[in-house]
Amino acid sequence: MKIRIIVLSVLISSILPAYAQIDVEKKIDELLSKMTLEEKVGQMNQLNFDALTDDLVGNLKVGNVGSLLNVTDPEMVNQVQRIVMNESRVPIPLIIGRDVIHGFKTIFPIPLGQAASFSPEVVEEGARVAAAEARSTGVTWTFAPMLDISRDARWGRIAESLGEDPYLTGKLGAAMVRGFQGSGDLASRDAIAACVKHFVGYGASEGGRDYNSTNIPPLLMRNVYLPPFHETIKAGAATLMTSFNDNDEIPASGNGYILKNILRDEWDFDGFVVSDWASMGEMIAHGFAKDARQVAEISANAGLDMEMVSGAYIVHLAELVCSGKVPEEAVDTAVRNILRIKFRLGLFENPYVDTSKGSVLYADEHLKSARQAAVESAILLKNENILPLSEKTKIAVIGPMADAAHDQLGTWIFDGDKNYTVTPVGALKDEYKHINYVYEPALGYSRDKNKANFEKAKNAAQSADVAVVFLGEESILSGEAHSLSNINLIGVQSELLQAVKSAGKPVVLVIMAGRPLTIERDLPYADAVLYNFHPGTMGGPAIWDLLFGKANPSGKLPVTFVREVGQIPMYYNHNNTGRPAPDQVSMLDDIEQEAGQTSLGNTSFYLDSGRDPLFPFGYGLSYTQFDYSDLVLSSKTIPVNGSLKVKATVKNTGKTEGTEVVQLYIQDVVGSIVRPVRELKGFQRVTLKAGESKTVEFTLTPDELGFYGRDLIKRVEPGDFNVWIGGDSKASLKGSFVVE
Ligand code: NOJ
C-alpha cells in the first residue's frame, strides 16, 4: 500500500509540471492572440527606472515596457505594476530586474571568494538568502550568476567570476541558480529568476581590458567557455544575458549561431535572452551595424528576446516586421519566451509585493550564513607555525583594510549597507572584546601613499606579541570597467608590511581583495598569509574565527596565483607545448650561475619567473595536514560509454579537526585534439577529526571523460587516461585506466 502511494505520488509529481507547462503555453497563445505587434515589441523592451515620470507612465500604459530594472522601493514596484495591470489594454506584469550579485542587503563574499569554498552548499545558500531578501522588496529577476571563465587577474570582473575552471564554474553556477530560483518553483515568494551571463566569452577580453574583443576559437569555446552555461541551463536557469565583446569579429548581441543553434537547438533553452546594458546599440560602435534600425534587425534575427535600455527594438522592430526584414514569428517567439518566465514567476497571479510582511533584510539567520560563507571562503596561503593565535596574545591590528566597512563588501553591492558591515576592528569591539589589542591603520585606504604613520605602526607592532596586518584593495579597484595593468598590493602597502616586519615581531598578513594579487614580493615579510576575496558583511568576525582557530581554514584557490603580471595568462588546465619545461626549471639567478651551460634546454618558461605560478589552482592550507593514499579504480578498462569509480583514502594526520577539499583531476593522454595536462572533474569537502581517515569516492561518467572534437560533437575517445586525487592541482597520487 505504502509503495503504491509513493509510486502514485512520484507519477503525479512528474506529470503535474508537464500539465502546468501545457497550461502556460495555452495562456501564452491566448495573450499573443490579443496583442498588437507594437504591444509584442513592448514586451521586448527593458527600461532603466529613474523616476516615475509622465513619459514612463505613458509608456507603461500603452504596453511599451516588458521589464524595468533598478526599481528598489516596494511601494514603487506596486505602483508600476498597478499601472500595467489596471491601465493598459492587455494587462501583463513587469519583471523587475536588479543586479543581486553576492547578496542583496546581507552581503556574502564576492563570487570569486564563494568559489574558493568549493562548496555548492555555501553558494546555494548565499543565493537563497539573496533571493529571499530581494523578492521581499519586489525584485523578481537578478543578473547573476556570472559564468565567465577568467584566466586574467587584470580583468576587474574576475571578482564576479567563479574562477578559471569550467567544471567548478558549472557546478557552483548551477548551485547559485538553484539558490536564486528556489526548489524548482519560481513562483515561491522567496525565489527570483536567475540570469546566466555573459554569453559568451567576455572573461577572455584581450589584455584583461574590460569590454575588449575576444578571440576564442570554436574548440576552446566548446570545451572551456560554453560548458558552465550548459550546466546552468540544465539546472533550469530562467534567463541568459549576452555579452559586450565581439568574439571572432561577431558581437555577442548579434550572434545568431550561439543564440539559436547552440542555445536553443542544441540545449533546448526555453527561457529568455536579454542583451547586456546597451550592448545592442553598441554594435554601431563595434562597426557591425550602421544605425539603430540595423541593430534591431540583426539582434531580432539572431534570437535576442529583450533589449536592455538601448531602445532599438521599441523604435524600429514593428516597422522591420512590416517591411519583411524580420519575420513576425521571430517577435512571437521572443515574446513567448518572456511571457513563459513571467508565468513561471507567478506574476500574473500576483504581481505585487506584500509590504505588510515583516522585514527579512539582514535577518540573523542570513548574517549567520554570510559569516559561515566567509569562513569557508578564506584561503590560508602560508603559515609558519604562527596560526592559530591564542586569544591571550597581544595583537597589533594594522592596515587600511582592518576597518573598511564599505570596501570589505566588494564590488557590485547596489543595496548592501556598510553600516551593517562587521569589520575586523568592529568584531574586536563587539564580540572578541576580551582580546588585548592596539589598532593603528597607518594608511587611510589602500591607495593612500602617505607614510607619515608608518612609525606608529612599527611601534604598535613592537608593543604587541603579533602584528596582524590587513592589506588589499578597496572595492572600487575591481569590478566592471575596473581593470588594472599592475596587480601588486597597491600604493605603499608592501612598504607598510616591511616597516611592520622590521619591528621584529611575527606578522600575519590578512588580504582582502577583488582579485588574485601578485604577492610574491610580500611573502618574506609575513609569517602567515590568510587571503580573503572581499568577504562581505560578516568578514570581520569570520576572519577572527579563523585566526583564533575557532574555525579551521578550508578554502582553496579557484584561480592560479601568478608571480608576476607578465606571466598572465597562466592557468592549470593548459595544453602541453611540444617543449614542456622540466620540473625544476631554473630562473635567471640560476642561469647566471650556470653561465655557459646549455642544460636548460629550449623549453617553455620565463627566464625571470620560471615555469610555475606562485600558488597553483586548488591550493590552500589548513591548521592540520592531510595525507592521501590507496588510489583504487573500479576497473582498469571501461567501454567508451562506461563509468568508472575512483577512490582514495584521505587521512587527517595533524592534531586538529579540519576540512579538506578533495580534488580529482584527469588527463586524456592522447586525443584527436590536444587535451589539457589536467582537468578538474570532481571535488568534495570532507571533514575529518585528528587522526581520522575516510575513503572518498568519485564517479567518472562520459560527461566528465568526453570533450568536443573537430566535428564539434562531444564524445569519449578510446585510449589512455591518467587520474589524480589530492588537495590541489599538483596532486601526485596517480592512477591510470584505458577507455576501450
Ligand atoms: C552591465 C553589466 O555588464 C551586467 O553584468 C549587468 O547585469 C548590467 N550592466 C545591468 O546592470
mmCIF file of N, CA and C in Angstrom, residues 218-274:
data_model
loop_
_atom_site.group_PDB
_atom_site.id
_atom_site.type_symbol
_atom_site.label_atom_id
_atom_site.label_comp_id
_atom_site.label_asym_id
_atom_site.label_seq_id
_atom_site.Cartn_x
_atom_site.Cartn_y
_atom_site.Cartn_z
ATOM 1 N N PRO A 218 36.564 27.921 -32.041
ATOM 2 C CA PRO A 218 35.416 27.058 -31.759
ATOM 3 C C PRO A 218 35.667 25.930 -30.748
ATOM 4 N N LEU A 219 36.814 25.262 -30.803
ATOM 5 C CA LEU A 219 37.007 24.129 -29.889
ATOM 6 C C LEU A 219 37.224 24.596 -28.451
ATOM 7 N N LEU A 220 37.954 25.685 -28.297
ATOM 8 C CA LEU A 220 38.155 26.244 -26.956
ATOM 9 C C LEU A 220 36.814 26.745 -26.421
ATOM 10 N N MET A 221 36.032 27.330 -27.291
ATOM 11 C CA MET A 221 34.699 27.799 -26.910
ATOM 12 C C MET A 221 33.872 26.633 -26.385
ATOM 13 N N ARG A 222 33.872 25.549 -27.139
ATOM 14 C CA ARG A 222 33.065 24.378 -26.768
ATOM 15 C C ARG A 222 33.550 23.712 -25.487
ATOM 16 N N ASN A 223 34.868 23.630 -25.328
ATOM 17 C CA ASN A 223 35.397 22.834 -24.220
ATOM 18 C C ASN A 223 35.649 23.631 -22.945
ATOM 19 N N VAL A 224 35.753 24.961 -23.058
ATOM 20 C CA VAL A 224 36.067 25.760 -21.860
ATOM 21 C C VAL A 224 35.005 26.812 -21.550
ATOM 22 N N TYR A 225 34.610 27.589 -22.534
ATOM 23 C CA TYR A 225 33.760 28.758 -22.228
ATOM 24 C C TYR A 225 32.266 28.430 -22.205
ATOM 25 N N LEU A 226 31.827 27.486 -23.018
ATOM 26 C CA LEU A 226 30.390 27.175 -23.047
ATOM 27 C C LEU A 226 29.915 26.214 -21.948
ATOM 28 N N PRO A 227 30.724 25.247 -21.519
ATOM 29 C CA PRO A 227 30.187 24.243 -20.576
ATOM 30 C C PRO A 227 29.507 24.800 -19.317
ATOM 31 N N PRO A 228 30.046 25.846 -18.657
ATOM 32 C CA PRO A 228 29.320 26.326 -17.470
ATOM 33 C C PRO A 228 27.913 26.813 -17.808
ATOM 34 N N PHE A 229 27.749 27.387 -18.987
ATOM 35 C CA PHE A 229 26.413 27.847 -19.383
ATOM 36 C C PHE A 229 25.486 26.653 -19.590
ATOM 37 N N HIS A 230 26.009 25.643 -20.252
ATOM 38 C CA HIS A 230 25.179 24.460 -20.496
ATOM 39 C C HIS A 230 24.746 23.833 -19.174
ATOM 40 N N GLU A 231 25.692 23.757 -18.247
ATOM 41 C CA GLU A 231 25.421 23.151 -16.937
ATOM 42 C C GLU A 231 24.298 23.904 -16.206
ATOM 43 N N THR A 232 24.320 25.224 -16.291
ATOM 44 C CA THR A 232 23.320 26.012 -15.561
ATOM 45 C C THR A 232 21.979 26.039 -16.293
ATOM 46 N N ILE A 233 22.019 25.899 -17.592
ATOM 47 C CA ILE A 233 20.758 25.799 -18.340
ATOM 48 C C ILE A 233 20.097 24.468 -17.952
ATOM 49 N N LYS A 234 20.926 23.419 -17.844
ATOM 50 C CA LYS A 234 20.380 22.119 -17.419
ATOM 51 C C LYS A 234 19.803 22.225 -16.008
ATOM 52 N N ALA A 235 20.375 23.109 -15.189
ATOM 53 C CA ALA A 235 19.857 23.286 -13.820
ATOM 54 C C ALA A 235 18.611 24.173 -13.801
ATOM 55 N N GLY A 236 18.187 24.640 -14.970
ATOM 56 C CA GLY A 236 16.919 25.371 -15.048
ATOM 57 C C GLY A 236 17.014 26.883 -15.055
ATOM 58 N N ALA A 237 18.191 27.434 -15.342
ATOM 59 C CA ALA A 237 18.313 28.907 -15.356
ATOM 60 C C ALA A 237 17.240 29.507 -16.259
ATOM 61 N N ALA A 238 16.527 30.516 -15.730
ATOM 62 C CA ALA A 238 15.366 31.053 -16.447
ATOM 63 C C ALA A 238 15.745 31.996 -17.576
ATOM 64 N N THR A 239 16.845 32.719 -17.400
ATOM 65 C CA THR A 239 17.204 33.703 -18.430
ATOM 66 C C THR A 239 18.715 33.716 -18.645
ATOM 67 N N LEU A 240 19.116 34.405 -19.696
ATOM 68 C CA LEU A 240 20.529 34.461 -20.073
ATOM 69 C C LEU A 240 20.818 35.838 -20.657
ATOM 70 N N MET A 241 22.010 36.351 -20.408
ATOM 71 C CA MET A 241 22.380 37.684 -20.909
ATOM 72 C C MET A 241 23.527 37.568 -21.907
ATOM 73 N N THR A 242 23.427 38.320 -22.982
ATOM 74 C CA THR A 242 24.542 38.328 -23.940
ATOM 75 C C THR A 242 25.663 39.197 -23.380
ATOM 76 N N SER A 243 26.804 39.178 -24.062
ATOM 77 C CA SER A 243 27.956 39.908 -23.532
ATOM 78 C C SER A 243 28.299 41.103 -24.422
ATOM 79 N N PHE A 244 29.225 41.920 -23.936
ATOM 80 C CA PHE A 244 29.615 43.129 -24.662
ATOM 81 C C PHE A 244 30.606 42.851 -25.802
ATOM 82 N N ASN A 245 31.390 41.786 -25.627
ATOM 83 C CA ASN A 245 32.526 41.586 -26.528
ATOM 84 C C ASN A 245 32.118 41.093 -27.907
ATOM 85 N N ASP A 246 32.997 41.356 -28.873
ATOM 86 C CA ASP A 246 32.879 40.631 -30.134
ATOM 87 C C ASP A 246 33.864 39.479 -30.039
ATOM 88 N N ASN A 247 33.403 38.298 -30.389
ATOM 89 C CA ASN A 247 34.318 37.153 -30.434
ATOM 90 C C ASN A 247 34.482 36.745 -31.882
ATOM 91 N N ASP A 248 35.742 36.585 -32.274
ATOM 92 C CA ASP A 248 35.999 36.196 -33.650
ATOM 93 C C ASP A 248 35.237 37.133 -34.595
ATOM 94 N N GLU A 249 35.237 38.389 -34.243
ATOM 95 C CA GLU A 249 34.698 39.518 -35.030
ATOM 96 C C GLU A 249 33.161 39.642 -35.017
ATOM 97 N N ILE A 250 32.462 38.803 -34.239
ATOM 98 C CA ILE A 250 30.991 38.936 -34.190
ATOM 99 C C ILE A 250 30.564 39.384 -32.792
ATOM 100 N N PRO A 251 29.924 40.565 -32.650
ATOM 101 C CA PRO A 251 29.429 40.969 -31.325
ATOM 102 C C PRO A 251 28.391 39.978 -30.806
ATOM 103 N N ALA A 252 28.461 39.690 -29.513
ATOM 104 C CA ALA A 252 27.618 38.641 -28.938
ATOM 105 C C ALA A 252 26.124 38.930 -29.104
ATOM 106 N N SER A 253 25.738 40.204 -29.094
ATOM 107 C CA SER A 253 24.308 40.504 -29.193
ATOM 108 C C SER A 253 23.789 40.381 -30.626
ATOM 109 N N GLY A 254 24.678 40.024 -31.527
ATOM 110 C CA GLY A 254 24.239 39.815 -32.910
ATOM 111 C C GLY A 254 24.656 38.450 -33.421
ATOM 112 N N ASN A 255 24.914 37.532 -32.511
ATOM 113 C CA ASN A 255 25.447 36.235 -32.929
ATOM 114 C C ASN A 255 24.371 35.148 -32.915
ATOM 115 N N GLY A 256 23.734 34.982 -34.045
ATOM 116 C CA GLY A 256 22.639 34.016 -34.172
ATOM 117 C C GLY A 256 23.100 32.579 -33.990
ATOM 118 N N TYR A 257 24.354 32.312 -34.314
ATOM 119 C CA TYR A 257 24.827 30.936 -34.182
ATOM 120 C C TYR A 257 24.819 30.508 -32.717
ATOM 121 N N ILE A 258 25.335 31.379 -31.841
ATOM 122 C CA ILE A 258 25.333 30.963 -30.428
ATOM 123 C C ILE A 258 23.947 31.088 -29.803
ATOM 124 N N LEU A 259 23.171 32.085 -30.216
ATOM 125 C CA LEU A 259 21.862 32.284 -29.571
ATOM 126 C C LEU A 259 20.798 31.314 -30.077
ATOM 127 N N LYS A 260 20.949 30.872 -31.308
ATOM 128 C CA LYS A 260 19.915 29.957 -31.823
ATOM 129 C C LYS A 260 20.442 28.522 -31.913
ATOM 130 N N ASN A 261 21.483 28.351 -32.726
ATOM 131 C CA ASN A 261 21.934 26.976 -32.968
ATOM 132 C C ASN A 261 22.385 26.280 -31.686
ATOM 133 N N ILE A 262 23.191 26.990 -30.896
ATOM 134 C CA ILE A 262 23.693 26.330 -29.688
ATOM 135 C C ILE A 262 22.657 26.385 -28.566
ATOM 136 N N LEU A 263 22.235 27.602 -28.225
ATOM 137 C CA LEU A 263 21.382 27.773 -27.038
ATOM 138 C C LEU A 263 20.009 27.121 -27.188
ATOM 139 N N ARG A 264 19.389 27.321 -28.311
ATOM 140 C CA ARG A 264 18.016 26.800 -28.468
ATOM 141 C C ARG A 264 18.013 25.390 -29.059
ATOM 142 N N ASP A 265 18.710 25.228 -30.199
ATOM 143 C CA ASP A 265 18.596 23.939 -30.891
ATOM 144 C C ASP A 265 19.331 22.830 -30.142
ATOM 145 N N GLU A 266 20.560 23.130 -29.717
ATOM 146 C CA GLU A 266 21.320 22.064 -29.053
ATOM 147 C C GLU A 266 20.925 21.912 -27.591
ATOM 148 N N TRP A 267 20.686 23.024 -26.903
ATOM 149 C CA TRP A 267 20.494 22.954 -25.451
ATOM 150 C C TRP A 267 19.035 23.041 -25.027
ATOM 151 N N ASP A 268 18.131 23.282 -25.966
ATOM 152 C CA ASP A 268 16.695 23.332 -25.636
ATOM 153 C C ASP A 268 16.329 24.389 -24.611
ATOM 154 N N PHE A 269 16.998 25.498 -24.610
ATOM 155 C CA PHE A 269 16.700 26.556 -23.630
ATOM 156 C C PHE A 269 15.330 27.153 -23.926
ATOM 157 N N ASP A 270 14.459 27.221 -22.921
ATOM 158 C CA ASP A 270 13.129 27.789 -23.202
ATOM 159 C C ASP A 270 12.844 29.055 -22.394
ATOM 160 N N GLY A 271 13.883 29.602 -21.764
ATOM 161 C CA GLY A 271 13.714 30.892 -21.084
ATOM 162 C C GLY A 271 13.974 32.022 -22.070
ATOM 163 N N PHE A 272 14.276 33.235 -21.539
ATOM 164 C CA PHE A 272 14.544 34.315 -22.499
ATOM 165 C C PHE A 272 15.935 34.907 -22.353
ATOM 166 N N VAL A 273 16.349 35.559 -23.439
ATOM 167 C CA VAL A 273 17.686 36.145 -23.530
ATOM 168 C C VAL A 273 17.548 37.665 -23.486
ATOM 169 N N VAL A 274 18.325 38.293 -22.611
ATOM 170 C CA VAL A 274 18.341 39.758 -22.554
ATOM 171 C C VAL A 274 19.716 40.218 -23.025
#
